[in-house]
Amino acid sequence: MPTTKILLDESEIPTHWYNVISDLPNPPAPYLTPDGKPLTPDMMTSIFAPALVEQEMSTQRWIPIPEEVREIYRLWRPSPLYRAHRFEAALGTPAKIYYKYEGVSPAGSHKPNSAVAQAYYNKIAGIKRLATETGAGQWGSALALAGQMFGLSVRVYMVKVSYQQKPFRRSMMETWGAEVIPSPSQLTQAGRQALAKDPDCPGSLGMAISEAVEEAASRPDTNYTLGSVLNHVLLHQTIIGQETRKQLEQVGDYPDVIFAPCGGGSNVGGMMFPFLADKAAGKAIRLVPVEPTSCPTLTRGHYAYDFGDSAGLTPLMLMFTLGHDFLPPSIHAGGLRYHGDSALVSQLCHDGILEPIAVPQLATFQAGILFAKTEGILPAPESNHAICAAMEEALQCKQTGEPKTILFTLSGHGHFDLASYDKYLAGELSDLDYPAETLQQSLQNLPNITRS
Ligand SMILES: *Cc1c(COP(=O)(O)O)cnc(C)c1O
């Protein structure tokens, strides 16, 4: 019987994070202030821990993981890599399909990989409180968990539509001691402004970021943390790809193609960056971020300088963006509703090294349900995007007879997303149109940056 679950020993948890910046063909574009000047590190340390700012700008290839962080990683890492025998059989494909399962963390996704590191560096910097935003609730719960582990208070601004759709994510955060506020809220100027414009505003990740940043900037005991997009977050996630490489070596395999769902790019970077050097050395491997057609940042956005939040409080980053005031439709993969994307992932897409695709909502649920029926694990709606792409690739292999090796990140489980599965099963979900008109409008509001 061929192996199903490929495991590593605890001692094989990576000792270093991999910094892709050291190996990029082109140096990353600097972050800019709204007037077009490069952002300096001390501007960032007003809301981020110094060690994280250092990592954000570092060009060092390998960055040691503190023992205190590895100690907490041991609660769920190394995470398992599975060979999807039953899914393959159901598809009748000659392809081999592997998935790296990050849903084994206490919060149910890959997000604690960075949350634990961020809480640690804030703790040793003497910070007492953390403010953050959350979309679907996964990052908020990851940070609530991490804050609890290091004795930090956590306040989470949760996108209102998710707060209403996913009440149990809030219970989880509160159980871990965090305070959860639906965003937009009356607690910040950014929130009050949004509510004045539209009292029924469903919120967005960009808006919740504005609220959390505003709070961190106004309190010296409080720092801000972000669950995706920034270089240091992707850095922390590289343990995913490093472990996966080892696990595949153990069974003597190597992927022809890797899929990962893409919201802000952290599990994409985490899985794919450790394979980039092979690609640069001429290995034929396709690296494919998968996003929703209703929030098509990498496939339909502009590559331009834009703010990370809707109020324009963050620095400007060169990235693929739909415009910082783009309000994505309320699709069920809340973690993929973001107007922008990691600058590193964007740059690699721009350079043609990563090859993003977009898939529609209904097909993702269809794929996720077949996966649940065959492999047993009920996936997060975000993860369904990668499953959908892997399934299409496997079905193509069936046509061509090619026995490719397909790998994807199963970024989380969907136990808190059952309301959306209910809706799908009741036939109440639809493929939301590609929002061409809203998009054209929001792209007109991109900041006008002429780089000096
Ligand atoms: C947050 C999240 C994503 C998307 O975020 P990235 O930063 O793009 O990885 C995908 N899947 C799950 C389960 C998530 O929680």
XYZ file of C-alpha atoms and ligand atoms in Angstrom:
467
model
C 0.000 0.000 0.000
C 1.547 3.359 -0.989
C 2.016 5.981 1.721
C -0.942 8.227 2.558
C 0.413 10.450 5.321
C 4.001 11.661 5.168
C 5.234 12.812 8.567
C 8.379 14.414 9.937
C 9.783 14.182 13.440
C 9.439 17.216 15.758
C 13.193 17.670 15.552
C 12.759 18.433 11.849
C 10.763 21.634 12.395
C 12.825 24.135 10.368
C 15.416 26.081 12.379
C 15.407 29.060 9.992
C 12.947 31.031 7.930
C 13.872 31.463 4.261
C 14.107 35.057 3.029
C 13.315 35.095 -0.692
C 14.530 38.707 -1.024
C 18.113 37.412 -1.037
C 17.420 35.443 -4.231
C 15.114 37.719 -6.253
C 16.156 38.493 -9.853
C 15.232 42.163 -9.222
C 15.424 43.970 -5.862
C 12.003 44.755 -4.361
C 10.639 48.275 -4.893
C 10.803 50.331 -1.683
C 7.683 51.155 0.329
C 6.836 54.840 -0.066
C 5.207 57.540 2.036
C 2.155 59.252 0.454
C 4.415 62.022 -0.895
C 6.539 59.486 -2.764
C 9.581 59.321 -0.452
C 11.029 55.935 0.628
C 9.697 54.794 3.974
C 12.330 54.683 6.707
C 12.515 51.875 9.306
C 11.773 54.268 12.207
C 8.449 55.175 10.596
C 7.491 51.512 10.803
C 8.719 50.948 14.368
C 6.025 53.334 15.603
C 3.513 50.510 15.095
C 5.631 47.336 14.529
C 8.142 45.493 16.754
C 11.740 46.433 15.795
C 12.737 42.829 15.004
C 9.819 42.548 12.563
C 10.792 45.800 10.829
C 14.319 44.445 10.511
C 12.963 41.237 8.946
C 10.747 43.288 6.635
C 13.825 44.927 5.095
C 16.376 42.138 5.567
C 18.412 40.704 2.690
C 19.859 37.862 4.786
C 18.959 34.490 3.188
C 18.309 32.455 6.365
C 16.859 33.993 9.528
C 17.022 31.897 12.709
C 13.708 30.960 14.342
C 13.835 31.754 18.101
C 13.654 28.646 20.303
C 10.592 30.111 22.128
C 8.745 30.212 18.787
C 9.820 26.701 17.722
C 8.665 25.463 21.126
C 5.111 26.636 20.330
C 5.296 25.381 16.724
C 5.780 21.914 18.255
C 2.114 21.922 19.319
C 1.156 21.148 15.708
C 4.288 21.117 13.545
C 5.619 19.587 11.416
C 2.239 19.487 9.692
C 1.383 16.394 7.634
C 1.750 16.065 3.871
C -0.859 13.738 2.368
C -0.997 11.807 -0.860
C -4.641 12.152 -2.037
C -5.142 8.561 -3.221
C -8.940 8.587 -2.909
C -9.355 11.994 -4.547
C -7.110 10.820 -7.418
C -9.189 7.665 -7.823
C -12.465 9.621 -7.878
C -11.052 11.833 -10.631
C -9.667 8.856 -12.530
C -6.451 10.763 -13.116
C -2.986 9.360 -13.751
C -1.628 12.383 -11.807
C -0.277 12.123 -8.267
C -1.840 14.703 -5.952
C -0.240 15.794 -2.669
C -1.556 18.309 -0.164
C 0.148 19.976 2.777
C -2.430 20.295 5.548
C -2.121 23.444 7.666
C -5.530 22.960 9.319
C -3.875 20.972 12.134
C -2.919 24.175 13.986
C -5.103 25.064 17.019
C -6.678 27.936 15.048
C -7.293 25.691 12.032
C -5.125 27.409 9.400
C -1.551 28.351 8.509
C -1.907 31.768 10.171
C -0.469 30.863 13.615
C 2.899 30.251 11.891
C 3.289 34.029 11.724
C 1.052 35.029 14.656
C 3.280 33.196 17.147
C 6.408 34.852 15.765
C 4.815 38.306 15.747
C 3.513 37.993 19.303
C 6.951 36.827 20.463
C 8.840 39.779 18.952
C 6.301 42.244 20.363
C 6.558 40.648 23.791
C 10.353 40.969 23.919
C 10.026 44.582 22.736
C 7.976 45.334 25.877
C 4.633 45.815 24.109
C 1.485 45.031 26.150
C -1.346 45.116 23.581
C -1.803 44.142 19.950
C -4.412 45.558 17.565
C -5.260 43.831 14.341
C -7.933 43.215 11.733
C -9.445 39.979 10.562
C -11.480 39.069 7.502
C -12.971 35.626 7.873
C -11.704 35.390 11.464
C -8.714 33.123 10.850
C -6.014 35.704 11.442
C -7.854 37.115 14.460
C -8.064 33.686 16.056
C -4.422 32.958 15.248
C -3.346 36.195 16.935
C -5.715 35.660 19.884
C -4.043 32.282 20.427
C -0.523 33.694 20.069
C -1.269 36.683 22.311
C -2.568 34.335 24.965
C 0.615 32.211 24.745
C 2.787 35.278 25.441
C 0.484 37.166 27.829
C -0.437 40.042 25.487
C -3.910 41.649 25.216
C -5.390 41.457 21.736
C -8.080 43.607 20.116
C -9.426 42.398 16.775
C -11.381 44.529 14.285
C -13.429 41.953 12.407
C -14.967 42.736 8.989
C -18.670 43.152 9.793
C -20.001 40.765 7.145
C -17.805 37.964 8.559
C -18.680 38.926 12.148
C -22.297 38.247 11.208
C -21.661 35.158 9.056
C -19.156 33.514 11.412
C -20.182 34.101 15.033
C -18.206 31.069 16.257
C -14.885 32.527 15.118
C -15.661 35.357 17.543
C -16.371 32.839 20.326
C -13.017 31.214 19.638
C -11.142 34.532 19.810
C -12.941 35.494 23.011
C -12.168 32.098 24.538
C -8.505 32.832 23.917
C -8.997 36.170 25.684
C -9.235 38.608 22.778
C -11.689 41.479 22.355
C -13.567 41.458 19.033
C -15.075 44.587 17.424
C -17.198 44.506 14.224
C -15.670 46.849 11.634
C -16.412 49.568 10.638
C -16.911 50.669 14.262
C -17.489 53.904 16.177
C -14.152 53.458 18.009
C -11.959 55.039 15.348
C -12.099 57.998 13.013
C -11.725 55.695 9.976
C -14.679 53.615 11.177
C -16.870 56.618 11.942
C -16.159 58.064 8.495
C -17.142 54.803 6.774
C -20.358 54.541 8.821
C -21.287 58.149 8.069
C -21.042 57.336 4.352
C -22.984 54.086 4.651
C -24.489 52.933 7.973
C -25.009 49.425 6.494
C -21.437 49.144 5.220
C -20.465 45.423 5.279
C -16.848 46.373 5.920
C -13.729 45.198 4.156
C -10.285 44.055 5.103
C -8.861 47.390 3.962
C -11.272 49.251 6.247
C -10.548 47.057 9.272
C -6.807 47.577 8.709
C -7.386 51.348 8.841
C -9.082 50.977 12.223
C -6.392 48.766 13.754
C -3.524 50.911 12.420
C -5.187 54.071 13.731
C -5.516 52.545 17.181
C -1.901 51.277 17.278
C -0.590 54.652 16.108
C -2.471 56.449 18.895
C -1.297 54.255 21.831
C 2.335 53.727 22.859
C 1.600 50.397 24.626
C -0.074 48.987 21.500
C 1.410 47.669 18.274
C -0.219 46.636 15.050
C 0.107 43.195 13.456
C -0.850 42.057 9.980
C -1.718 38.462 9.039
C -0.580 38.544 5.424
C 0.866 40.789 2.676
C 4.019 42.043 4.448
C 7.435 40.495 3.762
C 7.955 39.321 7.350
C 4.634 37.440 7.320
C 5.566 35.555 4.153
C 8.992 34.929 5.673
C 7.452 33.197 8.720
C 5.264 31.040 6.487
C 8.257 29.581 4.600
C 8.359 26.728 7.107
C 5.443 25.282 5.068
C 7.454 24.889 1.878
C 10.611 23.796 3.690
C 8.794 20.973 5.463
C 7.001 19.974 2.253
C 10.291 19.665 0.349
C 11.634 17.296 2.985
C 8.433 15.268 3.026
C 8.439 14.880 -0.757
C 12.118 13.876 -0.671
C 11.161 11.199 1.819
C 8.909 9.576 -0.797
C 11.239 10.415 -3.687
C 8.900 12.849 -5.407
C 8.983 16.427 -6.720
C 6.063 18.622 -7.925
C 5.478 19.628 -11.558
C 3.002 22.237 -10.368
C 2.061 23.857 -7.032
C -1.266 25.551 -6.308
C -2.102 27.701 -3.289
C -5.087 29.943 -2.527
C -4.156 33.620 -2.639
C -5.649 36.355 -0.462
C -2.703 38.514 0.582
C -0.141 35.948 -0.508
C 1.175 34.505 2.760
C 0.507 30.818 2.150
C 1.501 31.269 -1.501
C 4.870 32.691 -0.432
C 5.145 30.195 2.411
C 4.734 27.202 0.147
C 6.284 28.462 -3.103
C 9.306 30.569 -2.111
C 11.339 27.554 -0.922
C 10.931 26.099 -4.448
C 11.953 29.289 -6.317
C 15.676 28.621 -6.358
C 15.019 25.300 -8.149
C 12.977 27.120 -10.764
C 15.707 29.727 -11.203
C 18.173 26.842 -11.664
C 16.081 25.600 -14.588
C 13.766 23.088 -12.968
C 10.421 22.858 -14.812
C 7.995 23.701 -12.031
C 4.858 25.833 -12.326
C 3.934 27.964 -9.339
C 0.275 29.015 -9.428
C -1.495 31.319 -6.947
C -5.282 30.817 -7.161
C -7.696 33.684 -6.497
C -11.497 34.228 -6.825
C -12.833 35.671 -10.097
C -14.864 38.138 -7.992
C -11.734 39.626 -6.347
C -9.179 39.129 -9.134
C -6.208 41.096 -7.817
C -3.352 39.294 -9.564
C -5.197 38.449 -12.774
C -7.097 41.710 -13.397
C -5.533 44.317 -11.104
C -3.029 47.030 -11.984
C 0.635 46.732 -11.001
C 0.955 50.091 -9.260
C 1.749 51.841 -6.010
C -1.266 51.730 -3.706
C -2.247 51.864 -0.054
C -2.755 48.645 1.902
C -5.931 49.973 3.551
C -8.998 51.882 2.431
C -8.364 55.081 4.417
C -4.825 55.583 3.102
C -3.029 55.242 6.460
C -0.501 52.574 5.429
C 2.606 53.152 3.332
C 2.351 52.777 -0.431
C 3.445 49.447 -1.852
C 4.132 48.476 -5.445
C 1.742 45.580 -5.924
C -1.119 44.235 -7.966
C -4.169 46.088 -6.729
C -7.846 46.557 -7.510
C -7.691 50.015 -5.920
C -7.655 50.602 -2.152
C -11.329 51.595 -2.063
C -12.453 48.527 -4.041
C -15.200 46.733 -2.090
C -15.185 43.079 -3.156
C -18.531 41.242 -3.289
C -19.376 39.289 -0.125
C -18.158 35.895 -1.309
C -17.726 33.101 1.199
C -13.959 32.853 1.039
C -13.602 35.909 3.298
C -9.840 35.427 3.541
C -9.517 36.121 -0.179
C -11.419 39.430 -0.179
C -8.513 41.858 -0.276
C -7.882 44.606 -2.838
C -4.106 44.201 -2.883
C -1.460 41.539 -2.559
C 1.985 40.960 -1.152
C 4.610 43.098 -2.930
C 6.881 40.053 -3.226
C 4.182 37.826 -4.718
C 3.121 40.704 -7.004
C 6.661 41.281 -8.230
C 7.157 37.584 -8.962
C 3.863 37.537 -10.883
C 4.926 40.658 -12.761
C 8.228 38.938 -13.648
C 6.328 35.883 -14.904
C 7.800 33.562 -12.272
C 4.487 32.961 -10.501
C 1.550 32.333 -12.872
C -1.733 33.258 -11.148
C -5.198 32.093 -12.183
C -8.739 32.928 -10.994
C -11.593 30.467 -10.379
C -15.347 31.082 -9.812
C -17.067 30.423 -6.478
C -19.384 27.530 -7.418
C -16.589 25.440 -8.941
C -14.551 25.865 -5.742
C -17.338 24.453 -3.555
C -17.917 21.623 -6.013
C -14.238 20.674 -5.819
C -14.123 21.098 -2.033
C -17.087 18.799 -1.530
C -15.634 16.055 -3.720
C -12.422 16.433 -1.724
C -14.311 16.163 1.596
C -16.138 13.057 0.368
C -12.948 11.316 -0.717
C -10.217 12.568 1.636
C -12.480 13.225 4.641
C -11.187 16.695 5.517
C -13.761 19.488 5.129
C -11.718 22.360 3.661
C -11.899 26.104 4.257
C -13.627 27.896 1.338
C -10.286 29.652 0.682
C -8.516 26.309 0.358
C -11.220 25.144 -2.059
C -9.690 27.511 -4.619
C -6.456 25.489 -4.632
C -8.366 22.208 -4.646
C -10.399 23.410 -7.636
C -7.254 24.300 -9.584
C -5.552 21.009 -8.648
C -8.653 19.125 -9.755
C -8.722 20.862 -13.133
C -5.049 20.084 -13.634
C -5.628 16.443 -12.689
C -8.539 16.193 -15.134
C -6.328 17.614 -17.857
C -3.787 14.910 -17.078
C -6.590 12.415 -17.607
C -7.066 13.836 -21.130
C -3.377 13.825 -21.987
C -2.369 10.751 -20.016
C 0.446 12.682 -18.313
C 1.223 11.364 -14.805
C 2.113 14.783 -13.352
C 2.866 15.404 -9.702
C 0.493 18.049 -8.354
C 0.942 19.702 -4.967
C -1.336 22.169 -3.181
C -1.650 23.902 0.165
C -4.712 22.880 2.113
C -4.438 26.110 4.072
C -7.169 25.354 6.611
C -10.263 23.404 7.599
C -13.786 24.716 7.101
C -15.382 23.818 10.436
C -16.322 27.458 11.000
C -17.589 27.857 7.452
C -20.463 25.411 7.536
C -23.043 28.166 6.959
C -21.498 28.726 3.539
C -21.545 24.972 2.815
C -25.228 24.971 3.842
C -25.906 27.736 1.344
C -24.063 25.903 -1.399
C -25.914 22.652 -0.685
C -29.252 24.504 -0.696
C -28.406 25.943 -4.130
C -28.303 29.483 -2.781
C -24.796 30.415 -3.887
C -23.994 31.909 -7.249
C -20.986 32.896 -9.280
C -20.740 36.589 -8.565
C -19.989 38.557 -11.663
C -16.572 39.917 -12.278
C -17.152 43.422 -10.910
C -15.899 45.340 -13.937
C -17.662 48.607 -13.182
C -16.724 48.942 -9.497
C -13.228 48.004 -10.489
C -12.894 50.681 -13.117
C -14.019 53.235 -10.551
C -11.649 52.158 -7.795
C -8.699 51.960 -10.180
C -9.242 55.630 -11.002
C -8.485 56.454 -7.372
C -4.987 54.945 -7.349
C -2.510 57.390 -5.818
C -0.561 59.313 -8.404
C 3.051 58.414 -7.723
C 5.980 59.554 -9.777
C 9.004 57.812 -8.322
C 12.086 59.916 -7.941
C -6.166 33.742 5.448
C -6.335 32.514 4.714
C -6.024 32.418 3.351
C -5.554 33.584 2.533
O -4.494 34.319 3.080
P -3.041 34.316 2.461
O -2.302 35.354 3.211
O -3.174 34.639 1.016
O -2.466 32.979 2.694
C -6.187 31.195 2.737
N -6.645 30.114 3.399
C -6.948 30.180 4.715
C -7.454 28.948 5.386
C -6.792 31.369 5.406
O -7.084 31.416 6.707
